[in-house]
Tab-separated table of C-alpha atoms in Angstrom:
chain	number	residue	atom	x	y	z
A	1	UNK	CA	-45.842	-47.946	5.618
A	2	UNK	CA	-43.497	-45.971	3.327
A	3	UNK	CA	-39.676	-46.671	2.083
A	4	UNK	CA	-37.698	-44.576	1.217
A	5	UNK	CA	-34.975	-45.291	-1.326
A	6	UNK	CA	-31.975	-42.640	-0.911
A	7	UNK	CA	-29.061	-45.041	-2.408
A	8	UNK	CA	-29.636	-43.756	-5.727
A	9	UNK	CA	-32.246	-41.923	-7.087
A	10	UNK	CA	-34.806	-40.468	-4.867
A	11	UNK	CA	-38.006	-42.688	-4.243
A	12	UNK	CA	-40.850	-43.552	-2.204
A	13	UNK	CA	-42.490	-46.534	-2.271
A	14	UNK	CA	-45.603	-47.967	-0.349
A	15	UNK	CA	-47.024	-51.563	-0.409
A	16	UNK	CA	-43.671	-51.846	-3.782
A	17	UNK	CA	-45.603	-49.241	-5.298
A	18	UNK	CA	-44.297	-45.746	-6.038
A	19	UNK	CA	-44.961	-42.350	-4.067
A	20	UNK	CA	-44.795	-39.453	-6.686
A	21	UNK	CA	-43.008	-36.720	-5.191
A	22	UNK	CA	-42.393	-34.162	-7.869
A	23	UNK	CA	-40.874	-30.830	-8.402
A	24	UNK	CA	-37.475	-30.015	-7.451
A	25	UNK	CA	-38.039	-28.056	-4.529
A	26	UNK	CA	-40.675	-30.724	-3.449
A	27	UNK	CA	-37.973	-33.453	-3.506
A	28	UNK	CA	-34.974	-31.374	-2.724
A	29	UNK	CA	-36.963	-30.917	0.923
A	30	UNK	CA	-37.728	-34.659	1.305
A	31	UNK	CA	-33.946	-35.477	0.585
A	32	UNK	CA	-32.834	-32.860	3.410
A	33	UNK	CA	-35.651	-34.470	5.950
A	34	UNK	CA	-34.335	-37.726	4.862
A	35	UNK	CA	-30.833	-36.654	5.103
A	36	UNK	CA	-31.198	-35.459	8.772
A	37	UNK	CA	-32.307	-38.681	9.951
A	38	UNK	CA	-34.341	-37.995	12.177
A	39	UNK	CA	-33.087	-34.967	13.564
A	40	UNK	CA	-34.964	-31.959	13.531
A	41	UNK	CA	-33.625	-29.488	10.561
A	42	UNK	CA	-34.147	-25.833	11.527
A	43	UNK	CA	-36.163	-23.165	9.504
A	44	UNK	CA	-32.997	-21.542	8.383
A	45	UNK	CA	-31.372	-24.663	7.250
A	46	UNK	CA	-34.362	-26.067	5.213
A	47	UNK	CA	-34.187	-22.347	3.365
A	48	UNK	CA	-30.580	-22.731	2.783
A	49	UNK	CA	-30.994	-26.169	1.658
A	50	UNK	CA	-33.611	-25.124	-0.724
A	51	UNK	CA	-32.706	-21.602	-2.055
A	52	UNK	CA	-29.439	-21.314	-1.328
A	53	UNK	CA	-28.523	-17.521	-0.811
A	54	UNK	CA	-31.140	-16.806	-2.780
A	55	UNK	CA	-34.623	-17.093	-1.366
A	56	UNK	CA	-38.166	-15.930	-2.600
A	57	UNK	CA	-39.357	-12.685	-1.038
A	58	UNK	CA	-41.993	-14.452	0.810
A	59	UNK	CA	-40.119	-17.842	1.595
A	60	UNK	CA	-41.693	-18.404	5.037
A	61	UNK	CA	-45.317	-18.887	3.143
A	62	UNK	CA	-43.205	-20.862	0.016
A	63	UNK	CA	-41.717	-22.948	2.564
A	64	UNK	CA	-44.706	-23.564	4.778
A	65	UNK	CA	-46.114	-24.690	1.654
A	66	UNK	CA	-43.926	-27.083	0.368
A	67	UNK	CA	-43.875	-29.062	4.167
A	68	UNK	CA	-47.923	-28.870	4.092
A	69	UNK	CA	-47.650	-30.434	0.578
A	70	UNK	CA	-45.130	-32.707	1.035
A	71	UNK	CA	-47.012	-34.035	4.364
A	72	UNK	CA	-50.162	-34.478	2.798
A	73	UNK	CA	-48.599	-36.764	0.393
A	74	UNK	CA	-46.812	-39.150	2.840
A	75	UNK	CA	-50.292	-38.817	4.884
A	76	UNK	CA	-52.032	-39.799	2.098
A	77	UNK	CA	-50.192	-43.252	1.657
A	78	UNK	CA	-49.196	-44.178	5.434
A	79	UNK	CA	-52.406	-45.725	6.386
A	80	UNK	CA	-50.805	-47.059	9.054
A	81	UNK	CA	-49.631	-43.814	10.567
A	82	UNK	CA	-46.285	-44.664	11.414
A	83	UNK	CA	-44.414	-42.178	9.372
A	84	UNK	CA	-44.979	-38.563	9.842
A	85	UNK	CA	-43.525	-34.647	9.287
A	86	UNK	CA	-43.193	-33.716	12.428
A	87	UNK	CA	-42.902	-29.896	13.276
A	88	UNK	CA	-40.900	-29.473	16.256
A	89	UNK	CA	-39.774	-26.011	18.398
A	90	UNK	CA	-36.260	-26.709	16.695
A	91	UNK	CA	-37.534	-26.838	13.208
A	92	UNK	CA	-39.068	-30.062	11.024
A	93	UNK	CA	-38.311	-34.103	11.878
A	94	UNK	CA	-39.428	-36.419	9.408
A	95	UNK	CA	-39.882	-39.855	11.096
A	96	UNK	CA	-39.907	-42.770	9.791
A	97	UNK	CA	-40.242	-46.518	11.068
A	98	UNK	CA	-37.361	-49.015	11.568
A	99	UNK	CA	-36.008	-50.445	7.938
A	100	UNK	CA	-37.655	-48.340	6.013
A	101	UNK	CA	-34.885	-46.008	4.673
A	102	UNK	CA	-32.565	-48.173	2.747
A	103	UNK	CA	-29.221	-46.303	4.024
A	104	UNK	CA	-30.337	-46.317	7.731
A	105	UNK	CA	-30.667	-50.871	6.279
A	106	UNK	CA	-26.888	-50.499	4.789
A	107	UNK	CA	-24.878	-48.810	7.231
A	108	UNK	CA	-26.476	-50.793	10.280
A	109	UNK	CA	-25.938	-54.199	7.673
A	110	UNK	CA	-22.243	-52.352	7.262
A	111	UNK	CA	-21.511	-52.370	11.281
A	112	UNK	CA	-23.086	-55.774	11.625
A	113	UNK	CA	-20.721	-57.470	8.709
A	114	UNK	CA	-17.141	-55.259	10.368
A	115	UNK	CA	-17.946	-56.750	13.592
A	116	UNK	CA	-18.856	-60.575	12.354
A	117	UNK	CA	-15.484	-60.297	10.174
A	118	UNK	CA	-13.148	-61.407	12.601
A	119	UNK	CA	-15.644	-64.510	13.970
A	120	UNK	CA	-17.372	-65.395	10.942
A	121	UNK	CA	-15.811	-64.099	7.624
A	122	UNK	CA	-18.870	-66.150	5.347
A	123	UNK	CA	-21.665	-64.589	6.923
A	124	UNK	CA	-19.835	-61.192	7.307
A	125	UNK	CA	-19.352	-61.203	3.223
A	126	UNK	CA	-22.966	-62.537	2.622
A	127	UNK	CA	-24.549	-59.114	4.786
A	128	UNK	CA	-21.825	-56.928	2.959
A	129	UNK	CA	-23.087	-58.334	-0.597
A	130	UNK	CA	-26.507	-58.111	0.589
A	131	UNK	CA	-26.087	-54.255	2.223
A	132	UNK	CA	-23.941	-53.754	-1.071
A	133	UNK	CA	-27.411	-54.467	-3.312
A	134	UNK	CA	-29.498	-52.029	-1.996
A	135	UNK	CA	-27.322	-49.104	-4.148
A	136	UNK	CA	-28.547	-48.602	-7.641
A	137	UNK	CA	-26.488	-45.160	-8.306
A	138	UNK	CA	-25.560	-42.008	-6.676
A	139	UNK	CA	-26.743	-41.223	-3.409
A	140	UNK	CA	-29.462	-39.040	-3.700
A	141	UNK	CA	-29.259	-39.118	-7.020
A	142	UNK	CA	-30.143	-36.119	-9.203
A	143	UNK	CA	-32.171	-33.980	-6.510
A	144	UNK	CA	-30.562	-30.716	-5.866
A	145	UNK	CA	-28.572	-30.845	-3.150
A	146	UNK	CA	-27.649	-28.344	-0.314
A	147	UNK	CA	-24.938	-28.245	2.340
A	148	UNK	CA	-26.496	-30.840	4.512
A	149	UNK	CA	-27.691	-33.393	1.364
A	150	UNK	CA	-24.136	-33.066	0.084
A	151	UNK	CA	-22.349	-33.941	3.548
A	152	UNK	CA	-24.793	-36.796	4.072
A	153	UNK	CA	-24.431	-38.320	0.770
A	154	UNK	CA	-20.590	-38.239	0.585
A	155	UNK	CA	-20.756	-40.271	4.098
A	156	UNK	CA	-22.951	-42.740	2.740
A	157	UNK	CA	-20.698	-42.992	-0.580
A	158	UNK	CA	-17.575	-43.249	1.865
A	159	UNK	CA	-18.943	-46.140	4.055
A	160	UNK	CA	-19.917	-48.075	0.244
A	161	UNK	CA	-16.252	-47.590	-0.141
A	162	UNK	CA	-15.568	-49.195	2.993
A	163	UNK	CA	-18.022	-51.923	2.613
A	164	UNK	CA	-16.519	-53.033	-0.588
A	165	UNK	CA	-13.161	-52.864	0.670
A	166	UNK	CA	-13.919	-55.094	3.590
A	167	UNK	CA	-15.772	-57.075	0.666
A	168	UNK	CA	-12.900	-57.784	-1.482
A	169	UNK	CA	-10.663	-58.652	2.003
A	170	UNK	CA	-12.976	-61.103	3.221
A	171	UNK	CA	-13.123	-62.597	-0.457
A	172	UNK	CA	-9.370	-62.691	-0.476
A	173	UNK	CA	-9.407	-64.657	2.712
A	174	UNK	CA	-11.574	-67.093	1.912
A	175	UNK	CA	-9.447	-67.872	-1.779
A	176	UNK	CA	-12.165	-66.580	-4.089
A	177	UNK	CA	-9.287	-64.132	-5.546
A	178	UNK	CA	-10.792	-64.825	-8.955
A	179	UNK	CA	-14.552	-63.852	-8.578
A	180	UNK	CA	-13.413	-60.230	-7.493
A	181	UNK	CA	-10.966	-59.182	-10.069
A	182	UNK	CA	-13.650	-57.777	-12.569
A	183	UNK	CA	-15.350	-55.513	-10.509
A	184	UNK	CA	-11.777	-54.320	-8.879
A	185	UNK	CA	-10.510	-54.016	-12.969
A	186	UNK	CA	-13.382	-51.337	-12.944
A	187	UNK	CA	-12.819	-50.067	-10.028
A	188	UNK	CA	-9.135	-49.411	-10.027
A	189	UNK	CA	-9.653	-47.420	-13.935
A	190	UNK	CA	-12.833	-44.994	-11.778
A	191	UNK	CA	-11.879	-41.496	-11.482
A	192	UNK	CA	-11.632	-41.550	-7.788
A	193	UNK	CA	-8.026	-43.223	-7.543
A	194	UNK	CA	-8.431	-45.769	-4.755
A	195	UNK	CA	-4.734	-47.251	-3.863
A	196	UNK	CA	-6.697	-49.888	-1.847
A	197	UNK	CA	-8.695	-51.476	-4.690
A	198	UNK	CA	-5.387	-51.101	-6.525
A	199	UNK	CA	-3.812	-53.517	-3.783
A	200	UNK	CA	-6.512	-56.111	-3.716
A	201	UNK	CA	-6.427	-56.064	-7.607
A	202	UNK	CA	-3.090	-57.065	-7.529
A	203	UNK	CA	-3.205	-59.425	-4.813
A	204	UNK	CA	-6.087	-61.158	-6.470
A	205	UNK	CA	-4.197	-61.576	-10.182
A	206	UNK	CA	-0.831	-62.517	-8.548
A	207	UNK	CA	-2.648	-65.024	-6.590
A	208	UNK	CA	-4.413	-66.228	-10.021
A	209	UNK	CA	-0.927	-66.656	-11.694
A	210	UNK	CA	-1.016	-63.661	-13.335
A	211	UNK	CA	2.402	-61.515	-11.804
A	212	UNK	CA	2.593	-59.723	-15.034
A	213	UNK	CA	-0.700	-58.181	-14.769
A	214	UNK	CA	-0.275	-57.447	-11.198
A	215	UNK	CA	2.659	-55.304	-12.059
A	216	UNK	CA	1.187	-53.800	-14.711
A	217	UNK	CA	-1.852	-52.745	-12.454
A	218	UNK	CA	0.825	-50.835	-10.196
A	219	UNK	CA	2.212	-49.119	-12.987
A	220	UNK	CA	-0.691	-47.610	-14.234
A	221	UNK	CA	-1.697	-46.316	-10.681
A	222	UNK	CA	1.461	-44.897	-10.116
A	223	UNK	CA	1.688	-43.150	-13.273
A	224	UNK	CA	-1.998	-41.940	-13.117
A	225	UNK	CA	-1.122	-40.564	-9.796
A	226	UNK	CA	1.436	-38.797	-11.179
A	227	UNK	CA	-0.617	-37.295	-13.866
A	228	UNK	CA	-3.437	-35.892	-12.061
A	229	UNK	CA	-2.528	-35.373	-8.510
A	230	UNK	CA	1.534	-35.310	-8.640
A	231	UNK	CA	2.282	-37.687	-6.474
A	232	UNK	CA	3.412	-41.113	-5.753
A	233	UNK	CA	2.000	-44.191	-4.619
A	234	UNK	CA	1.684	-45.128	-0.724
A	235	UNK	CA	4.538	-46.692	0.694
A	236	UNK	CA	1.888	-49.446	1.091
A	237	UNK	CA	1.282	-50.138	-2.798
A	238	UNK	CA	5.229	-49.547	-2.981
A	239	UNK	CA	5.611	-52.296	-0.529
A	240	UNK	CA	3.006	-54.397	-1.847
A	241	UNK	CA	5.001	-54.029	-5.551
A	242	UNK	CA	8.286	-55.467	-3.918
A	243	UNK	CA	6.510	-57.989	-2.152
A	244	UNK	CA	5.231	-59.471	-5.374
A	245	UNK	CA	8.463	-58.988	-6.893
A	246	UNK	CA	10.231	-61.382	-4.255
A	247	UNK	CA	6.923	-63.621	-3.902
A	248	UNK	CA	6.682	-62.651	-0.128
A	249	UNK	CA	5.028	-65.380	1.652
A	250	UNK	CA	1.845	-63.086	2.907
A	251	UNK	CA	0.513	-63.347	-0.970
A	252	UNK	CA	0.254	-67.369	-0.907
A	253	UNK	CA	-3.089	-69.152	-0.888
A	254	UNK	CA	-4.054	-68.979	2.084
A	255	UNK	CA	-1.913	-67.233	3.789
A	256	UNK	CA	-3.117	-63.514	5.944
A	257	UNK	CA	-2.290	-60.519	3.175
A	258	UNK	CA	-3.363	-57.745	5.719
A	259	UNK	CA	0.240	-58.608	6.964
A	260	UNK	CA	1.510	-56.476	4.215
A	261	UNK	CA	-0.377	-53.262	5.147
A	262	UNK	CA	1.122	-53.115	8.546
């Protein structure tokens, strides 16, 4: 049996020991396989995904002989014949046995902890911290991307997003306001400009006594969104700003913050 590892740099592993897939091409065409999941990609696509606008003169032979190579590999190391490069009338499927791509494990963990939320907010935060674990970097990683590996691989950073978000919520609830506010600190200063981290950040310090720094935290969003997008906050971080201002009941101990997004 064969992982494959997608949440971060590119690997294959079989029995914990790595697969070498090299060359860019090579890998570029198991990311798009992988990226398809389990859909068959068409001729046309896998060339676009590999050369771009710019193919060899004789890509059908280049191409036929990447998939040969790339299938003897993952032939080589699936003694038990349950993953395979299928070729198909639509194109190429790469199949691959249940749990054994870790973002197929984290977005199926991901639906599992939204849905346990509501009924069980302690088990819901242990599968989110446990989906959560399986990233170790960009999606993909470094492979050259195409269209297709680009698409796929800002969905899977958008649901991390998500997960974390529903994290930090579900940490909130249950009072441990002080075990998140380090990794939202780092999160709220990333380049990406995420209003909700910036609200759980500030719920979390005003809830640790610390009203200064929750203000503070609002003033540097709003002023970086001013700076690089020119505009202003949410009327939901605005709210959230007088809220802490007049200690609105919602940001107690205890009490249900999600009050304050409505």
């Amino acid at each position: 049996m064969i992982e494959f590892l997608v949440l971060g740099p590119l690997e294959c592993r079989s029995a914990n020991h790595p697969v070498n897939v090299t060359g860019t091409l090579q890998r570029a065409l198991l990311a798009t396989l992988l990226a398809a999941e389990g859909i068959p990609v068409s001729v046309d696509s896998l060339v676009a995904e590999l050369w771009g606008d710019s193919p060899p003169p004789h890509w059908e032979n280049a191409l036929q002989a990447h998939i040969s190579r790339l299938r003897r590999r993952i032939d080589a190391v699936a003694g038990d014949r349950s993953t395979r490069l299928i070729v198909e009338h639509s194109g190429y499927r790469l199949q691959t046995e249940d749990g054994t791509v870790d973002a197929k494990v984290f977005m199926r963990k991901l639906d599992n902890a939204r849905l346990l939320g509501t009924t069980d907010p302690g088990t819901a935060a242990d599968v989110l911290r446990d989906a959560l674990s399986l990233w170790r970097g960009k999606a993909f990683g470094l492979v050259a991307q195409g269209s297709l590996c680009r698409t796929v691989a800002q969905r899977y950073e958008t649901a991390r997003v998500v997960a974390l978000e529903t994290l930090f919520d579900l940490q909130l609830r249950g009072g441990r306001h002080t075990d998140i506010i380090p990794m939202l600190s780092e999160l709220v200063e990333a380049p990406t400009l995420n209003e909700r981290f910036c609200e759980q950040l500030m719920i979390a310090l005003y809830r640790s006594g610390q009203q200064a720094r929750a203000l503070a935290s609002y003033f540097r969003m709003r002023d970086r969104l001013d700076d690089e997008l020119g505009v202003e906050p949410t009327i939901t971080l605005r709210n959230l700003f007088n809220a802490i201002l007049n200690h609105h009941p919602a940001l107690r101990l205890g009490a249900d913050h999600a009050v304050l997004r409505a």
